[in-house]
PDB file of C-alpha atoms in Angstrom:
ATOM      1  CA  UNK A   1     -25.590   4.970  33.200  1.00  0.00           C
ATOM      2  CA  UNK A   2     -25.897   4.919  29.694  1.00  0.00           C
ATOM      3  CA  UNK A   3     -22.681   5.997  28.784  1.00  0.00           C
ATOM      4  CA  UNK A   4     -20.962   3.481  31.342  1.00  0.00           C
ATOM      5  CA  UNK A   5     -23.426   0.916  29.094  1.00  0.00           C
ATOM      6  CA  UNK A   6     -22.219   2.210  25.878  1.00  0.00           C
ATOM      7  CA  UNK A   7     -18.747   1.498  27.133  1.00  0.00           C
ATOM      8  CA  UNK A   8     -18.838  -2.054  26.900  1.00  0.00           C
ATOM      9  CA  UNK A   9     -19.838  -1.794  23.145  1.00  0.00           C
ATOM     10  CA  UNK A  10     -17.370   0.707  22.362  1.00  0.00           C
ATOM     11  CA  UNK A  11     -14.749  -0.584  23.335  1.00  0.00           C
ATOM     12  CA  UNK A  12     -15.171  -3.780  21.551  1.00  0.00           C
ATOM     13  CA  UNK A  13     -14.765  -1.405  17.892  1.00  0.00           C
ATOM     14  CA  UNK A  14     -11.479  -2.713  17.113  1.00  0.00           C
ATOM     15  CA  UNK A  15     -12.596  -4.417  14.368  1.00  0.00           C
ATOM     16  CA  UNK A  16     -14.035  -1.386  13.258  1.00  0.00           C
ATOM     17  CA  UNK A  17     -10.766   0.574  13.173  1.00  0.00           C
ATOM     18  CA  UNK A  18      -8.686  -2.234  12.605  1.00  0.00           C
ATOM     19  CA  UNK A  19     -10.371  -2.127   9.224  1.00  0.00           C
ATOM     20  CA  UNK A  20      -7.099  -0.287   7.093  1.00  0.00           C
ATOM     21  CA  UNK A  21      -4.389  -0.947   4.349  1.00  0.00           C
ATOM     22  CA  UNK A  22      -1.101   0.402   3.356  1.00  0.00           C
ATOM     23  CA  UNK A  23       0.697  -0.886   0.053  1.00  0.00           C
ATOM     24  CA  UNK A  24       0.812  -4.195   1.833  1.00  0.00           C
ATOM     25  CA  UNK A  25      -1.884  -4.456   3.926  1.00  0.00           C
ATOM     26  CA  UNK A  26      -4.921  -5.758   3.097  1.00  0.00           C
ATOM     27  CA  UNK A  27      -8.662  -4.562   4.785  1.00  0.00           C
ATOM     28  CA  UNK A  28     -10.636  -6.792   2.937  1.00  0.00           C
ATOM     29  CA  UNK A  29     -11.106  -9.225   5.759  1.00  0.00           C
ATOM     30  CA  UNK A  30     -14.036 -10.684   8.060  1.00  0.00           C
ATOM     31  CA  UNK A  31     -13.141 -11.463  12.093  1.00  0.00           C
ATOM     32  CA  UNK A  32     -15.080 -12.219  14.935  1.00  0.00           C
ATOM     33  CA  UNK A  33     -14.095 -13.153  18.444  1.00  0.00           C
ATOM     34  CA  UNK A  34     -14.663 -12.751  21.993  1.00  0.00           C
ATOM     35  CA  UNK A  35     -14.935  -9.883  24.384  1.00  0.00           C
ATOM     36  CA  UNK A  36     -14.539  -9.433  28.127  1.00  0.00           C
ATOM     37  CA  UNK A  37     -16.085  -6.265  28.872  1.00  0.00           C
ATOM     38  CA  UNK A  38     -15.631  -4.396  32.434  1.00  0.00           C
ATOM     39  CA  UNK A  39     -17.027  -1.275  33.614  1.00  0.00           C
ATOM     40  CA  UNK A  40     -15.449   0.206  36.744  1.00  0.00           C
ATOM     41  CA  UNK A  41     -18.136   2.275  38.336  1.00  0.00           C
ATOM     42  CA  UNK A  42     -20.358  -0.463  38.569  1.00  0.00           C
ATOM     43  CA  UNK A  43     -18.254  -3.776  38.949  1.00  0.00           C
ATOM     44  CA  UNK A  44     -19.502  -4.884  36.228  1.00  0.00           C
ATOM     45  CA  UNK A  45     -18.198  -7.819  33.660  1.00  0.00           C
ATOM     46  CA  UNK A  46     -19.303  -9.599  31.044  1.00  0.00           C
ATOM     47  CA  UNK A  47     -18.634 -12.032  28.042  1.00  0.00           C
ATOM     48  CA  UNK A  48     -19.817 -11.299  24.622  1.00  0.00           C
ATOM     49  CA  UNK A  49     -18.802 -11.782  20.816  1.00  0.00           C
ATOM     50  CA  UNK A  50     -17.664  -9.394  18.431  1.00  0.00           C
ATOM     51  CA  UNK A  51     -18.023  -9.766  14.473  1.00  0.00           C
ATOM     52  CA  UNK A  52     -17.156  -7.360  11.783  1.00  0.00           C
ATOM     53  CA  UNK A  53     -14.904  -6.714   8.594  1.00  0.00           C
ATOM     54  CA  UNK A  54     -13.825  -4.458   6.000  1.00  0.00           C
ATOM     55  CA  UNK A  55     -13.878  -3.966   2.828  1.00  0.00           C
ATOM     56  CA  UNK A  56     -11.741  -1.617  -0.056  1.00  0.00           C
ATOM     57  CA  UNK A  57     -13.910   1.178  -1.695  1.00  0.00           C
ATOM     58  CA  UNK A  58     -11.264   2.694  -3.620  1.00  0.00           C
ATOM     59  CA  UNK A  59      -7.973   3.584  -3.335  1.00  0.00           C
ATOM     60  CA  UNK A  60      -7.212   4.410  -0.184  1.00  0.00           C
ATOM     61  CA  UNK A  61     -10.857   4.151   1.127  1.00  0.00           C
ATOM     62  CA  UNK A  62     -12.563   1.227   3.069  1.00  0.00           C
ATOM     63  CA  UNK A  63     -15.485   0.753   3.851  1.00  0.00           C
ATOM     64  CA  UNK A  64     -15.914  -1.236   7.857  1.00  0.00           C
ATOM     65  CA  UNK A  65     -18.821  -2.396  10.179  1.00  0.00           C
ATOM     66  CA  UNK A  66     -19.157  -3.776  13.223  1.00  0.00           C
ATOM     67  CA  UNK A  67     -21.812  -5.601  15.659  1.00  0.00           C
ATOM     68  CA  UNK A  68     -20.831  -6.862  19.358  1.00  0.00           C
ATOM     69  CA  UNK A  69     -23.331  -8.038  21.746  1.00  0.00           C
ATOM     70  CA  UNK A  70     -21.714  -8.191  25.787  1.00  0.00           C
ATOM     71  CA  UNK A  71     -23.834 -10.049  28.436  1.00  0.00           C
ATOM     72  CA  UNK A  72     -23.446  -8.903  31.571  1.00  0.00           C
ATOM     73  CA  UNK A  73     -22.597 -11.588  34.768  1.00  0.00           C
ATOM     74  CA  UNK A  74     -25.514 -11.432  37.427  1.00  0.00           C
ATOM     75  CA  UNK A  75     -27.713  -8.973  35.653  1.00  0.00           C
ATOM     76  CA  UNK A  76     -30.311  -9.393  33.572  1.00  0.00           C
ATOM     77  CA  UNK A  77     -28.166  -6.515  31.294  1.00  0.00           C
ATOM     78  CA  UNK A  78     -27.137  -6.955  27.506  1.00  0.00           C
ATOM     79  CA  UNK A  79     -25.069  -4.039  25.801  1.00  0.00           C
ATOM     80  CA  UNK A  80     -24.942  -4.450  21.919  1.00  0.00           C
ATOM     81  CA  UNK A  81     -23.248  -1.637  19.248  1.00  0.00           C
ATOM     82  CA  UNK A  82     -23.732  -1.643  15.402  1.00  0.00           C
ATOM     83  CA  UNK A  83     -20.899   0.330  13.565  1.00  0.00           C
ATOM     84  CA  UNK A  84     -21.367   1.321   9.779  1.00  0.00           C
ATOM     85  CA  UNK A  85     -18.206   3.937   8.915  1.00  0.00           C
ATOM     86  CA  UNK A  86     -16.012   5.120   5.968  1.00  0.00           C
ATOM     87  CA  UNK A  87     -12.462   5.653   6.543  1.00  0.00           C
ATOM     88  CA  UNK A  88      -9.396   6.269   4.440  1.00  0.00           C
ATOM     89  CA  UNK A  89      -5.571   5.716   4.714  1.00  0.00           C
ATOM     90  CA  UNK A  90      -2.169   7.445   4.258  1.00  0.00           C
ATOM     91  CA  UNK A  91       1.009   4.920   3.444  1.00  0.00           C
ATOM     92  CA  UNK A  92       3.681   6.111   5.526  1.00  0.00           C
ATOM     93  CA  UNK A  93       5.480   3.418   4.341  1.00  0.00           C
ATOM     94  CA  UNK A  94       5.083  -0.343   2.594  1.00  0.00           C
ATOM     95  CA  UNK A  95       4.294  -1.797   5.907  1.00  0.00           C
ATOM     96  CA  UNK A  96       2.636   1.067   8.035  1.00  0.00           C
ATOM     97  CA  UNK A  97      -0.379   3.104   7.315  1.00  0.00           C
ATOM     98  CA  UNK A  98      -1.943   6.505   9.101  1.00  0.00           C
ATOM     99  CA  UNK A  99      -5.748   5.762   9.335  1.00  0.00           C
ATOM    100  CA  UNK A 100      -8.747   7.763   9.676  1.00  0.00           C
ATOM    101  CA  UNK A 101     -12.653   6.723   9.828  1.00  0.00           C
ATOM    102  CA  UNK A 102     -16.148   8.265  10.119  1.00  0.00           C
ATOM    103  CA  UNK A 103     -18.869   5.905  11.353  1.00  0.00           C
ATOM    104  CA  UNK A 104     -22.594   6.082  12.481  1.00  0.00           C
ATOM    105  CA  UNK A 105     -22.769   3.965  15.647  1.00  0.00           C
ATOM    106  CA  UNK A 106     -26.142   2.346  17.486  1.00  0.00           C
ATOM    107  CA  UNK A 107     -25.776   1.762  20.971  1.00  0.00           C
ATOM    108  CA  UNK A 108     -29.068  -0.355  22.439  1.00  0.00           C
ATOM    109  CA  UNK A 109     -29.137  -1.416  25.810  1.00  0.00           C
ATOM    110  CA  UNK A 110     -31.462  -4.119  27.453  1.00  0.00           C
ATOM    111  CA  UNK A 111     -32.453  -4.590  31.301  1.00  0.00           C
ATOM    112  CA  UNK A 112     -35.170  -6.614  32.430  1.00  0.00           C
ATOM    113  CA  UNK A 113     -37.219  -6.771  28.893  1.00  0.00           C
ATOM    114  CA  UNK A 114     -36.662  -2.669  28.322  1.00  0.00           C
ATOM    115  CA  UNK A 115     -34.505  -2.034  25.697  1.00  0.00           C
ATOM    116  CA  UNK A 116     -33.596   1.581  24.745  1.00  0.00           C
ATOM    117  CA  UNK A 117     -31.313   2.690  22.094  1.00  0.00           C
ATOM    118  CA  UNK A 118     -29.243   5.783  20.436  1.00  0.00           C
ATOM    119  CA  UNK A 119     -27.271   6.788  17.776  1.00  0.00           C
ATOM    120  CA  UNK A 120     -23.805   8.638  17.415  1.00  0.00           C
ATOM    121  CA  UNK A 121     -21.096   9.305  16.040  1.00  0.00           C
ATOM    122  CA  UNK A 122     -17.085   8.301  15.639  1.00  0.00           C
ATOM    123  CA  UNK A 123     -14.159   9.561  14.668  1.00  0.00           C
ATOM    124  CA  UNK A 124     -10.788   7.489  14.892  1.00  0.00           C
ATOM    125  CA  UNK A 125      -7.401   8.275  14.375  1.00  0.00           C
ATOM    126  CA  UNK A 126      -4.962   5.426  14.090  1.00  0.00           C
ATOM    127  CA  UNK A 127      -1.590   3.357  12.988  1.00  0.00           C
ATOM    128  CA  UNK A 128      -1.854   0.014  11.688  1.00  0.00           C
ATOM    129  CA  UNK A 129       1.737  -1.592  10.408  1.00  0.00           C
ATOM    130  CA  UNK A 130       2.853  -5.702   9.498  1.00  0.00           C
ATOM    131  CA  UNK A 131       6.373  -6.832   9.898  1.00  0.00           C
ATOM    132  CA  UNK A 132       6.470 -10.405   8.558  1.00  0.00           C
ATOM    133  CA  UNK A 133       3.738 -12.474  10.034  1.00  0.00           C
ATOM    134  CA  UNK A 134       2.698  -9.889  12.719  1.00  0.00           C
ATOM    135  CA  UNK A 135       0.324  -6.837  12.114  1.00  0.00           C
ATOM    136  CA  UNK A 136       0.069  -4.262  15.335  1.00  0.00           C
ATOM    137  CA  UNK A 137      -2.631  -1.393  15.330  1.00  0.00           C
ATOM    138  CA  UNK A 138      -3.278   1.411  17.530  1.00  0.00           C
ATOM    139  CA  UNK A 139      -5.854   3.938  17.721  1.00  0.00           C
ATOM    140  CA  UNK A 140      -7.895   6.886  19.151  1.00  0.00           C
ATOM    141  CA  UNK A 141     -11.963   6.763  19.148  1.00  0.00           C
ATOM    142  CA  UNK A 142     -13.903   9.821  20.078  1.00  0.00           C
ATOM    143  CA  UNK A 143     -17.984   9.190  20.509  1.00  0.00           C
ATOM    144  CA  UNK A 144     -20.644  11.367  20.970  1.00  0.00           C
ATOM    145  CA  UNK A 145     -23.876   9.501  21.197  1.00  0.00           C
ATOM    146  CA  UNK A 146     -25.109  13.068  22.648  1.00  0.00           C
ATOM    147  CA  UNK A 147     -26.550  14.301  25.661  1.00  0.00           C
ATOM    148  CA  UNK A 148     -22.986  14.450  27.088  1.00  0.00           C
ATOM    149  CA  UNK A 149     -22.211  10.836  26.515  1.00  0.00           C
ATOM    150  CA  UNK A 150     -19.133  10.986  24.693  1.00  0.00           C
ATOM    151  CA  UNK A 151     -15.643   9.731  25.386  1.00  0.00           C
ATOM    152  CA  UNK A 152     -12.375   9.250  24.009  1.00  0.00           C
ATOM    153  CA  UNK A 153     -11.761   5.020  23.510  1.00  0.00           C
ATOM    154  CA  UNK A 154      -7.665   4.120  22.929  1.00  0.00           C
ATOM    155  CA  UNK A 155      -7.277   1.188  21.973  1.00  0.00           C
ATOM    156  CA  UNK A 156      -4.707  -1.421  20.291  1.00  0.00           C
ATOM    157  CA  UNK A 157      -4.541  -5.016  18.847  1.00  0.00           C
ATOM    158  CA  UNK A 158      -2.346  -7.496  17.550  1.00  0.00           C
ATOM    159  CA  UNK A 159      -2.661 -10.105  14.729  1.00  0.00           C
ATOM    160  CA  UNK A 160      -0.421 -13.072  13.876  1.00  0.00           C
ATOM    161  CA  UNK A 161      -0.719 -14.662  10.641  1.00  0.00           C
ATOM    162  CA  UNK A 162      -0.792 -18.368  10.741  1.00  0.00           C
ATOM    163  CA  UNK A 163      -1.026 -18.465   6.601  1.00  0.00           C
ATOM    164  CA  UNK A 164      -1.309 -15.958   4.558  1.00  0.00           C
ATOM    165  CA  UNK A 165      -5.024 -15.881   4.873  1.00  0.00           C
ATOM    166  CA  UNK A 166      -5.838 -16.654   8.449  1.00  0.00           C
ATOM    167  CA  UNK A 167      -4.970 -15.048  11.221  1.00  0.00           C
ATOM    168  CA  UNK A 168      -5.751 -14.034  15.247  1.00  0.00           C
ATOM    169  CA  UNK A 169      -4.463 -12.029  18.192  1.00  0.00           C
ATOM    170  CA  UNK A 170      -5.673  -9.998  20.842  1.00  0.00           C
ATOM    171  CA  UNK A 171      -7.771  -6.944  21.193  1.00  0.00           C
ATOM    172  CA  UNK A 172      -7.727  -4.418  23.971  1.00  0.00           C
ATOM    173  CA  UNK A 173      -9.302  -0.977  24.618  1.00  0.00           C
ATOM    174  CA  UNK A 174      -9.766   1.890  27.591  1.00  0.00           C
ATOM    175  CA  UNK A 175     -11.679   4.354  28.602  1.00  0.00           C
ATOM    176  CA  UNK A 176     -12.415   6.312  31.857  1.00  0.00           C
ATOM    177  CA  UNK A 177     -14.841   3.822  32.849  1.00  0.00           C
ATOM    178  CA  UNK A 178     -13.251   1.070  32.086  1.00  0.00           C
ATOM    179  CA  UNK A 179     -11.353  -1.790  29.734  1.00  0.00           C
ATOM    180  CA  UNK A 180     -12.510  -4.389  27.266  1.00  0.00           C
ATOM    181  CA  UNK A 181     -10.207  -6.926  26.220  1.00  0.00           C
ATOM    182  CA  UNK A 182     -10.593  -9.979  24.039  1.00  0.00           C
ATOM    183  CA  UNK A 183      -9.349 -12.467  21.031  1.00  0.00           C
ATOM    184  CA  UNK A 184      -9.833 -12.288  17.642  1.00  0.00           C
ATOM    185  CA  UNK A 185      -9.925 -14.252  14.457  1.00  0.00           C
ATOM    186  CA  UNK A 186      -9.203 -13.033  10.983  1.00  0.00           C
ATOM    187  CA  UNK A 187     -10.165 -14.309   7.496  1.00  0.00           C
ATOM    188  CA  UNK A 188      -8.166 -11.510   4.966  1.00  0.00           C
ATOM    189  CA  UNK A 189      -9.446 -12.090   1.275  1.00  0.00           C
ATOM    190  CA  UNK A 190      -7.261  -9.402  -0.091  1.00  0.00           C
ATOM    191  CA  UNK A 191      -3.884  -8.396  -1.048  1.00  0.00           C
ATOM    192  CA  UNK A 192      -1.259 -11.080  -0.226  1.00  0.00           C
TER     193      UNK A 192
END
């Protein structure tokens, strides 16, 4: 059950591994947004919000966290998932970036007033490029939050610039268990 739990919360980790820069892309930026979160095994849906950001270490290293909370409809069920990773990136080209990331990951889970919680880890592999006023990424998660709940997450998202500062799109991700999909919005206070 768990891991179908931890689904909802991992899916919603594109801001997490959205977090990357090439020569001109920036990942110092704060978003948040909405989630739909579905698990397949159990018919279950919910609504939650997603915040998180980035931020440049170094060259060619960022640091990125996440939190996303998803409510489940007609349960008395809450999934949440704090993300704290490192990750770096490899230009492939002015516009498009290879991407890489580390990050410890919290998974708690509440039902009826009993909330239990682990810890994991993930590793993401991932393309991130801007043409004009539109960024695309796309990426592969592997978790392990042990005791054989572990999964591989794929997931992509858009982003349209409105100025060169703000910005939104959509967000969607998929597992074996199931698909979370959402909109989000983008303050970048880096390169321009």
């Amino acid at each position: 059950m768990r891991k179908h739990l931890a689904l909802g919360a991992v899916l919603a980790l594109g801001l997490g591994t959205q977090a990357f820069a090439a020569d001109g892309l920036s990942y110092n930026l704060i978003e948040g947004g909405y989630v739909r979160g579905e698990v397949d095994d159990f018919n279950l849906h919910g609504d939650g919000i997603t915040i998180g950001g980035s931020l440049e270490l170094g060259k060619n290293v960022f640091g990125f966290a996440s939190v996303n909370s998803v409510d489940y409809n007609n349960t008395n069920l809450t999934s949440s998932l704090f993300n704290l990773g490192v990750g770096s990136n490899w230009a492939l080209g002015p516009n498009v970036d290879l991407v890489s990331g580390v990050s410890w990951e919290r998974i708690r889970v509440k039902a009826s007033g009993v909330t239990a919680s682990d810890d994991g880890i993930g590793l993401n592999v991932g393309l991130r490029g801007r043409i004009d006023q539109l960024e695309l990424s796309g990426n592969v998660k592997y978790s392990d939050f042990g005791h054989g709940s572990n999964g591989f997450t794929l997931g992509a998202s858009g982003r349209y610039y409105f100025t060169s500062a703000f910005a939104a799109g959509p967000d969607i991700s998929h597992t074996d268990d199931g698909t979370n999909w959402g909109i989000s919005f983008r303050y970048d206070f880096g390169k321009r």
